[in-house]
Structure formats: structure tokens, C-alpha cells
Tab-separated table of C-alpha atoms in Angstrom:
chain	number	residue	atom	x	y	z
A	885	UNK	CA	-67.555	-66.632	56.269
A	886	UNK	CA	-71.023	-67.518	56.229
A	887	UNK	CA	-73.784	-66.575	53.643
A	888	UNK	CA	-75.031	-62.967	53.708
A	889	UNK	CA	-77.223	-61.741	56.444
A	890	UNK	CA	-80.112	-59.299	56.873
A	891	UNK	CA	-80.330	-58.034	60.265
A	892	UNK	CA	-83.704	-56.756	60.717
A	893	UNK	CA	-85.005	-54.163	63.801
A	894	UNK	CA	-88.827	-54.986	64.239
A	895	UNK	CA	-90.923	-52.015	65.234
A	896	UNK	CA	-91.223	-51.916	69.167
A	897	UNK	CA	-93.732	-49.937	71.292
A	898	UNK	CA	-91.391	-46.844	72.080
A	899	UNK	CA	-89.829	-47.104	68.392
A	900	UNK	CA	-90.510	-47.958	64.710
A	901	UNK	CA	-90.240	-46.858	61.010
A	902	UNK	CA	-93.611	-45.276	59.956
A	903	UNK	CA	-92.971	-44.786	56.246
A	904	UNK	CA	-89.998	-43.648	53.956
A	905	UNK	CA	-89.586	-42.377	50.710
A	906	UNK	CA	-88.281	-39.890	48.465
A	907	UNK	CA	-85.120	-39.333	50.383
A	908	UNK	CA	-86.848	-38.989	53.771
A	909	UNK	CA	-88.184	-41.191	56.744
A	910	UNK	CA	-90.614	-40.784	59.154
A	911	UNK	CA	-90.330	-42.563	62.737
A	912	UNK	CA	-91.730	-42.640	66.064
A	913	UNK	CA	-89.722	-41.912	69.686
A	914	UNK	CA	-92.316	-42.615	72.475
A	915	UNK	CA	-94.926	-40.308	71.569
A	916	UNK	CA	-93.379	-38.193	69.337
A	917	UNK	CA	-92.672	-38.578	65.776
A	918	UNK	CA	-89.934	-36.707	63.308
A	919	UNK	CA	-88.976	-36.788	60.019
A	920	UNK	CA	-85.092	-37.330	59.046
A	921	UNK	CA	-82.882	-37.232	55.446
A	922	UNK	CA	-82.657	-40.725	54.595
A	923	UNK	CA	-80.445	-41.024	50.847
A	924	UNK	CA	-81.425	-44.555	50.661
A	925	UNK	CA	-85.014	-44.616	50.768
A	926	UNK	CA	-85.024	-44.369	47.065
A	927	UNK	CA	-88.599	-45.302	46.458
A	928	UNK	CA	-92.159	-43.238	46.923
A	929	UNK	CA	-93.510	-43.344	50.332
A	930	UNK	CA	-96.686	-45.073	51.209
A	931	UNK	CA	-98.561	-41.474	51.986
A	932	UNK	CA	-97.928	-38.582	50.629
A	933	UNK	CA	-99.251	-36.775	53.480
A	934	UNK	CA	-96.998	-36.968	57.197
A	935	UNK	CA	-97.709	-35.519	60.165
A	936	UNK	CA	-94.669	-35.015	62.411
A	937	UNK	CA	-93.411	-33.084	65.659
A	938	UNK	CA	-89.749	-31.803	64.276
A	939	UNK	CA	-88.039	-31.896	61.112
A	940	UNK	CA	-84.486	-32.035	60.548
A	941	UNK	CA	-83.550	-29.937	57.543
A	942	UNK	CA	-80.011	-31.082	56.259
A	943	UNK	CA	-77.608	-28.719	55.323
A	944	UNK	CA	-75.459	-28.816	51.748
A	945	UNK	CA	-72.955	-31.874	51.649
A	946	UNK	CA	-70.371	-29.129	51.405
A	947	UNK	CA	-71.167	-27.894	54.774
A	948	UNK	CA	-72.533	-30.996	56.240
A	949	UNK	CA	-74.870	-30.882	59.373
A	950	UNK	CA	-78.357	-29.125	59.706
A	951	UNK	CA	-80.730	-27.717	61.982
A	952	UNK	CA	-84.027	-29.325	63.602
A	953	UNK	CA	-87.553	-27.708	63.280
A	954	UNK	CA	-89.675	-28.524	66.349
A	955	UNK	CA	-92.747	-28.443	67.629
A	956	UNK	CA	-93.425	-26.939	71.347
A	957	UNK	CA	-94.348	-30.150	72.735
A	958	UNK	CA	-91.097	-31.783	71.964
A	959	UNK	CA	-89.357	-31.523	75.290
A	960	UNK	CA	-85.218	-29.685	74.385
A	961	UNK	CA	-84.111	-31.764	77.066
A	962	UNK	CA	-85.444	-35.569	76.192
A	963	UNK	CA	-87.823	-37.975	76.887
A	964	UNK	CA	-87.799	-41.531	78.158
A	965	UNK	CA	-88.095	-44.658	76.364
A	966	UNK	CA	-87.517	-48.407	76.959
A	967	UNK	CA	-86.471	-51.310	75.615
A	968	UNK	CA	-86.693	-54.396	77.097
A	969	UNK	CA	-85.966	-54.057	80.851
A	970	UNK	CA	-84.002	-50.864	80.058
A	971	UNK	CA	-84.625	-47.527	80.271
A	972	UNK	CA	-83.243	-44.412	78.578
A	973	UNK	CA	-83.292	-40.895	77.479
A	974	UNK	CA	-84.227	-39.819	73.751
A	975	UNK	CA	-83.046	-36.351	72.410
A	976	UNK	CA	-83.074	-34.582	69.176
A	977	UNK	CA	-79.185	-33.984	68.692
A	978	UNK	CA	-77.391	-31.532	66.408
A	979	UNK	CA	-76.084	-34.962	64.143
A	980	UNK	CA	-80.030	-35.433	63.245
A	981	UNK	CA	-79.927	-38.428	65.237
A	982	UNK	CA	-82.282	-39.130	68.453
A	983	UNK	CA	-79.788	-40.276	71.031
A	984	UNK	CA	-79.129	-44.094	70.431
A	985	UNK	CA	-79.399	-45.793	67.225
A	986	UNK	CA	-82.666	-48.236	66.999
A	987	UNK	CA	-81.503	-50.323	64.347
A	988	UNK	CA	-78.940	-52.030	66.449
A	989	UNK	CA	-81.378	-53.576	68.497
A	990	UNK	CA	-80.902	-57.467	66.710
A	991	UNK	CA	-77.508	-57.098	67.777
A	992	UNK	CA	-77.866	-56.152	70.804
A	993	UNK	CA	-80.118	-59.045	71.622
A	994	UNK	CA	-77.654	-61.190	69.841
A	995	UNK	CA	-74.859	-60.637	72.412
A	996	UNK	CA	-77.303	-61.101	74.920
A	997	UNK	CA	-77.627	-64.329	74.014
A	998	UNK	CA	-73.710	-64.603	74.160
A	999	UNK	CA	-73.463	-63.331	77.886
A	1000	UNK	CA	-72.411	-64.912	80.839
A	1001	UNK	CA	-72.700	-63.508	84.278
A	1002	UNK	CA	-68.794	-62.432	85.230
A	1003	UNK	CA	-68.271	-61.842	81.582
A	1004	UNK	CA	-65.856	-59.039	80.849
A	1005	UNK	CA	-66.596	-57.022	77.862
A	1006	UNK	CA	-65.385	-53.889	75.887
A	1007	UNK	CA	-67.657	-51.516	74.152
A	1008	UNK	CA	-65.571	-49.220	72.188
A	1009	UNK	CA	-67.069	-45.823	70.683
A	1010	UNK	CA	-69.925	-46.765	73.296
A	1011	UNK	CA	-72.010	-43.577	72.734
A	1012	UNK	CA	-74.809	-43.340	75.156
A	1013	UNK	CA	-74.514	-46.398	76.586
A	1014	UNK	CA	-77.786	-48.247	75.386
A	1015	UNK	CA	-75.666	-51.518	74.436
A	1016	UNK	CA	-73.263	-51.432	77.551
A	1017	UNK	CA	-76.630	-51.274	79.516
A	1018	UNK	CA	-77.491	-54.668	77.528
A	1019	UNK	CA	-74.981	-56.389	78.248
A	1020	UNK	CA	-74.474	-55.120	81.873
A	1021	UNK	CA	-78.228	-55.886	82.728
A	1022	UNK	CA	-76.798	-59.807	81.911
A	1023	UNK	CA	-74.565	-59.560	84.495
A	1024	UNK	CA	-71.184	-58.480	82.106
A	1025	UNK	CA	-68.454	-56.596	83.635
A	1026	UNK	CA	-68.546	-53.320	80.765
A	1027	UNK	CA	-65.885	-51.163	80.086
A	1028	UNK	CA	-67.282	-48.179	78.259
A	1029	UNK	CA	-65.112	-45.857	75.859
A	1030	UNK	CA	-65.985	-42.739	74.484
A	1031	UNK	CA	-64.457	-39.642	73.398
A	1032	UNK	CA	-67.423	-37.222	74.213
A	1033	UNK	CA	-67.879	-36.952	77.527
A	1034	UNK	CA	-71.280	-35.679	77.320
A	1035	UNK	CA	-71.904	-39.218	75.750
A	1036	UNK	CA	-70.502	-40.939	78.805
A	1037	UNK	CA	-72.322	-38.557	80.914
A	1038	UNK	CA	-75.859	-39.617	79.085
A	1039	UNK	CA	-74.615	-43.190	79.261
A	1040	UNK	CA	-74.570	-42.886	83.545
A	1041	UNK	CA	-77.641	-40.958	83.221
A	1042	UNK	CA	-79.156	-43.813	80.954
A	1043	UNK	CA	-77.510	-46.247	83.821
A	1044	UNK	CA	-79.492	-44.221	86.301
A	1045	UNK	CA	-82.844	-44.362	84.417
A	1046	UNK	CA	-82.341	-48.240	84.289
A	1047	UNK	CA	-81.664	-48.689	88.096
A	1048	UNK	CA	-78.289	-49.769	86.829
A	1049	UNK	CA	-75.495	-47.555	89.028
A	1050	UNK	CA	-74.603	-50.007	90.675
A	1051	UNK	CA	-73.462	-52.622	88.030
A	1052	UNK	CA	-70.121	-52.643	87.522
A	1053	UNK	CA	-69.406	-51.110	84.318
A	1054	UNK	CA	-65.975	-48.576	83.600
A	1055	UNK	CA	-67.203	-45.338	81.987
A	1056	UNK	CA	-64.320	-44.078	79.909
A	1057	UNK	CA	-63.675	-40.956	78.600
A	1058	UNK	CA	-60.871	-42.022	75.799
A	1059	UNK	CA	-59.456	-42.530	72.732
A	1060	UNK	CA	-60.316	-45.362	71.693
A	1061	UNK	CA	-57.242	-46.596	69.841
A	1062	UNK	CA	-55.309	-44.994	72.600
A	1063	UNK	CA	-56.781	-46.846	75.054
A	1064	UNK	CA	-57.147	-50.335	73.045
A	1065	UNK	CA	-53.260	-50.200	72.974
A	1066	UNK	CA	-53.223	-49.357	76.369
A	1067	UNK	CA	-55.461	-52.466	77.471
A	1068	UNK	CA	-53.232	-54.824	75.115
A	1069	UNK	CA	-49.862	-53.500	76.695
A	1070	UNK	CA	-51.935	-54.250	80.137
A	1071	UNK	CA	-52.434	-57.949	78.590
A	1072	UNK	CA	-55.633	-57.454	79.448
A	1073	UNK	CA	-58.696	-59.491	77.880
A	1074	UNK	CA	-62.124	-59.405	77.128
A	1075	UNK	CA	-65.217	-62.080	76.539
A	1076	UNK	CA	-66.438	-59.780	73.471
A	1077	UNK	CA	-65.559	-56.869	71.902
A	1078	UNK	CA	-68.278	-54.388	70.527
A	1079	UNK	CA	-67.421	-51.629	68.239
A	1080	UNK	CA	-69.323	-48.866	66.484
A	1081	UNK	CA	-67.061	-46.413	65.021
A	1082	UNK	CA	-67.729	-43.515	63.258
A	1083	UNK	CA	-66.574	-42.225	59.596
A	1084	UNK	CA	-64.689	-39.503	61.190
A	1085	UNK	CA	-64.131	-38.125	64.351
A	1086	UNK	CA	-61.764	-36.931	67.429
A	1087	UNK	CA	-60.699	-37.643	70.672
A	1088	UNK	CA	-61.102	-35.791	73.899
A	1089	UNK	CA	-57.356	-34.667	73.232
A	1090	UNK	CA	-58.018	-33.654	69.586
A	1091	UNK	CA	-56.660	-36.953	67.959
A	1092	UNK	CA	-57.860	-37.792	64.610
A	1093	UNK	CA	-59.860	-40.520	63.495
A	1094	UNK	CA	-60.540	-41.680	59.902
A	1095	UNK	CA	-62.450	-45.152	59.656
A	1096	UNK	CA	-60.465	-46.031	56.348
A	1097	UNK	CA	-57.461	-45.712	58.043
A	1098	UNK	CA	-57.722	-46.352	61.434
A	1099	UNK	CA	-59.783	-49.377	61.445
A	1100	UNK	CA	-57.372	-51.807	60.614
A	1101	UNK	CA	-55.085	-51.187	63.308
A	1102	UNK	CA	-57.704	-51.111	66.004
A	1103	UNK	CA	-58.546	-54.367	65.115
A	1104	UNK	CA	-55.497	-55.580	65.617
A	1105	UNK	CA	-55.213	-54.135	68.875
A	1106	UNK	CA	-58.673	-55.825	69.752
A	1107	UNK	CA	-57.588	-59.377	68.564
A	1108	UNK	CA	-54.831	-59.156	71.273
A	1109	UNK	CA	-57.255	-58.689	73.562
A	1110	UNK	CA	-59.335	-62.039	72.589
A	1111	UNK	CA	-58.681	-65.403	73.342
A	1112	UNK	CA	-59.870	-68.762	72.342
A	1113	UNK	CA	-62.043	-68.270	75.603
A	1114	UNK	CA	-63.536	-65.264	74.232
A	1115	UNK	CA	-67.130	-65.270	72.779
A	1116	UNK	CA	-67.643	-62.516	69.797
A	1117	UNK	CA	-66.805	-59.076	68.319
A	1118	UNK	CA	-68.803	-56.959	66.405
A	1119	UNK	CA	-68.266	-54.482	64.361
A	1120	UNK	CA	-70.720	-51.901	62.827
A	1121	UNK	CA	-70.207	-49.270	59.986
A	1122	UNK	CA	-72.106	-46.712	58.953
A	1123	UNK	CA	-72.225	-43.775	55.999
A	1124	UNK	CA	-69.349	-45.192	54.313
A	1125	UNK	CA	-68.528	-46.359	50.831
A	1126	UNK	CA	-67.035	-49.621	51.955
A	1127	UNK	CA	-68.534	-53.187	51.843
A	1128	UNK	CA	-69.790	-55.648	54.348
A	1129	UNK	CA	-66.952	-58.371	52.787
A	1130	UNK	CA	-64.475	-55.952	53.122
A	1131	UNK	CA	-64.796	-55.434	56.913
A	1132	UNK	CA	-65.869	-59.386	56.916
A	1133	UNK	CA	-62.233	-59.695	55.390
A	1134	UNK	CA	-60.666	-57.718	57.852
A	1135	UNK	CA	-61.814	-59.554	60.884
A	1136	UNK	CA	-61.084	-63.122	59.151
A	1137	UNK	CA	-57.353	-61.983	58.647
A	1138	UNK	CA	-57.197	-60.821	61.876
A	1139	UNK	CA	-59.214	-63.114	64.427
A	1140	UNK	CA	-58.906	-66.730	61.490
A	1141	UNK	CA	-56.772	-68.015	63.825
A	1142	UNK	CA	-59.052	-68.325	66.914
A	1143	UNK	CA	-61.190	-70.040	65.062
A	1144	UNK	CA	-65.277	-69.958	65.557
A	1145	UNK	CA	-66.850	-68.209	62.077
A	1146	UNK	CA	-67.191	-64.910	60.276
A	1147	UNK	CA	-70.567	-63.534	59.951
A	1148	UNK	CA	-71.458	-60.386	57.413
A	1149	UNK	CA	-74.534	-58.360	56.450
A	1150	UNK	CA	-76.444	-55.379	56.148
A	1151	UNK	CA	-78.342	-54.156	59.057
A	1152	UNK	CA	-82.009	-52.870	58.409
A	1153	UNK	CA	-85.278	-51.615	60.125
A	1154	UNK	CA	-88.767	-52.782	59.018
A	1155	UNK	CA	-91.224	-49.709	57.896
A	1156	UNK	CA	-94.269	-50.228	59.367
A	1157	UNK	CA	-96.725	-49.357	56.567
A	1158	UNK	CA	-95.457	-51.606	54.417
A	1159	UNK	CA	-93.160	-53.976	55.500
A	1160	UNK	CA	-90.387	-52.212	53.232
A	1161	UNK	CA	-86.524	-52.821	54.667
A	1162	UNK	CA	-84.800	-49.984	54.747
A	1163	UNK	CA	-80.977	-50.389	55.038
A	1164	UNK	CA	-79.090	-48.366	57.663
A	1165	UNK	CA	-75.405	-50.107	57.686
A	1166	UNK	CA	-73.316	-52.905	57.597
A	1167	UNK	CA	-71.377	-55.310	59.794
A	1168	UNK	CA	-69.394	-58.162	60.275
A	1169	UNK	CA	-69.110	-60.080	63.521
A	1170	UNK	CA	-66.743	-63.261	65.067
A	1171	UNK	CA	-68.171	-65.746	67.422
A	1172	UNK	CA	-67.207	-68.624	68.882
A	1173	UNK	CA	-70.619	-70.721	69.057
């Protein structure tokens, strides 16, 4: 493996970290900003003073969740943003998040980079689509898995906003160890492999999954479905007690023999009144290059 890594997301025009502290942060969407928990801004915030369009006020850790507080102007149905030459739809969701996860921009660009026109590539746990968009807008071949279909639905709608129906990505409503074991029983393979899995969750036909143990298996599955032609995986954890080295050990056991090199680090997003990083989650990734 090599050293540790920082990935850092750099404020962009429709996005950035405005300031964070005590337990909170405040960002901006396009025009609007909001104000979400954030446990690991630890420090005091650069004002003391914010001035916001919706609040998410989380509930006990007992009950998990929360509700949003929201200003009239905030439109219940979403906004548009962009980034890069894509474009997509920003939404105040019941999971306090906004719709796509900013901080995942560096990799994003970092596959990019890794992307051939006629590639074929696998984003597992694909959400709304913003990184299958990436890589499709660099002429991939994307199959996109999701168990929510309203996910996959905002992913086409996302492909729609970007001009991008008629690139040929798979949207998948699935299970995604279901259907990784499917595609390796299909000896099927892929030029990279992108996964960002939650801590818990369930499949569109109620099946369970549990990051701690589930993960290992899936990777499995996903080295059988890389070659030494293949270019990279990734793999990106959030709101866990686990270790970038321990999911940087995983993918060495499982993809050493391929060859290419382990890479591991946090992943972070710059606060724009002070430069502060503010961590967000960790990752590990395999490339060939």
C-alpha cells in the first residue's frame, strides 16, 4: 500500500463548506444554504452568527433520523446544480443529506482520468447517479445498481438533466450482492469497479445488508469480475467505526494478485472560511497505473 492520503473536495461554484463547528456545518447548494449535524467538526466555528435556508434537526441516536426546517424559498421538489459538464438535481432528503454526496468529487475526477471510451464499468450502490454520469460522459459503458428505485429513477432524471439518455448506461434496480454474484456466474467483467455502500441497509426484496459483514464477500465477488486488463476499484465508507487500513487490507488480500497498488485515505472537504479540512469518510482504492 502506499502512504496515507488526504482526498480533498475544493469548494466549486454550485457547492462548498462555509464554516463548521460545534457539531454542525454550514454549506451552500446553488443558491441556497443549510445547516447539517456534523459529530466531527469538533472545533468552534469561524462565526458565531449563520444565516441559512433549512435546518436539519437530528433526532436521538436511539431513534436515529430527523426532520428538516425550511424556509419557503427552498423549492420541496429540488433544484439544479452542475458540476463540470454535468447537470443534476439537489433535494433536501429525509437522511439529512442533499441528493449526491459533494465530497466525492476528487474521486470522481480520479476515475475520469482512468476512462477509456468503450470502457465497461460497474457502479454498485450507485445512488443518484452523479458518478455513473462521470464516467458515462467519458464515453464508459455504466451499469448502475441500486436498491431504491426512486434513486435509479433520480439517476435517469439526473441523465436527462445532463443530455445524457442516450449513453449507454444499465440502470439497475438490485441487490447488489445479488446481482455481483449474478454478473460473476455470467463471467462477466468490468474496467473498474466503484462502490459506495452504506452502514446498513436493504434490498428492493427486503434483503439485509450490514457493511461489517457483508463487505468482505462482495469484494470477492467484484475481484472475479476484474482482470489484469482492468483499471481500478474504489471503495468508499462512511459513518462507521472501521479504519481506512482495514478496508486497504481487504482489497490487498483480495485483488494482491493482479497486481498494480493499494491506495488508502480519508476523504475531506475544504471549509471555505478558513481553510479547515473537515473529514467525511474513508477509502481505499486498486489501480493498475
Amino acid at each position: 500500500m502506499t502512504d496515507f492520503q488526504t482526498l480533498v473536495t475544493e469548494p466549486w461554484d454550485d457547492y462548498g463548506l462555509v464554516d463548521s463547528g460545534h457539531g454542525r456545518k454550514l454549506e451552500r447548494y446553488g443558491r441556497f444554504r443549510f445547516i447539517r449535524p456534523e459529530p466531527q467538526a469538533m472545533w468552534a466555528p469561524a462565526s458565531t452568527s449563520w444565516a441559512a435556508d433549512g435546518d436539519f434537526i437530528a433526532a436521538s441516536d436511539d431513534e436515529g433520523g430527523g426532520k428538516w426546517h425550511l424556509s419557503r424559498d427552498v423549492p420541496r421538489g429540488g433544484w439544479h446544480l452542475r458540476w463540470e459538464e454535468l447537470r443534476f438535481q439537489a433535494q433536501n432528503t429525509a437522511f439529512r443529506h442533499l441528493a449526491f454526496f459533494p465530497d466525492m468529487m476528487p474521486q470522481w475526477s480520479w476515475m475520469r482520468e482512468r476512462t477509456a471510451e468503450g470502457s465497461e464499468m460497474l457502479n454498485l450502490f450507485g445512488y443518484t447517479g452523479i458518478g455513473t454520469l462521470a464516467l458515462a460522459a467519458k464515453g464508459a459503458r455504466v451499469t448502475h445498481v441500486d436498491a431504491s428505485k426512486k434513486s435509479v429513477e433520480a439517476g435517469k432524471s439526473n441523465a436527462f438533466l445532463s443530455d445524457m439518455t442516450d449513453r449507454p448506461i444499465r440502470w439497475m434496480v438490485d441487490d447488489a450482492v445479488k446481482f455481483a454474484a449474478r454478473e460473476v456466474r455470467r463471467e462477466r467483467r468490468y474496467d473498474g469497479i466503484v462502490l459506495d455502500p452504506p452502514k446498513f441497509g436493504r434490498g428492493p426484496d427486503g434483503e439485509i445488508w450490514r457493511l461489517e459483514e457483508h463487505l468482505p464477500g462482495l469484494i470477492l465477488h467484484c475481484r472475479q469480475l476484474l482482470d489484469e486488463n482492468s483499471k481500478f476499484l474504489v471503495l468508499t465508507v462512511y459513518a462507521v467505526r472501521m479504519s481506512a487500513l482495514a478496508i486497504g487490507n481487504l482489497l490487498q488480500q483480495a485483488l494482491g494478485d493482479l497486481g498494480g497498488r493499494i491506495e488508502v485515505g480519508e476523504m475531506a472537504v475544504r471549509e471555505e472560511a478558513r481553510g479547515l479540512l473537515l473529514p467525511t469518510a474513508i477509502f481505499a482504492r486498486w489501480t493498475k497505473d
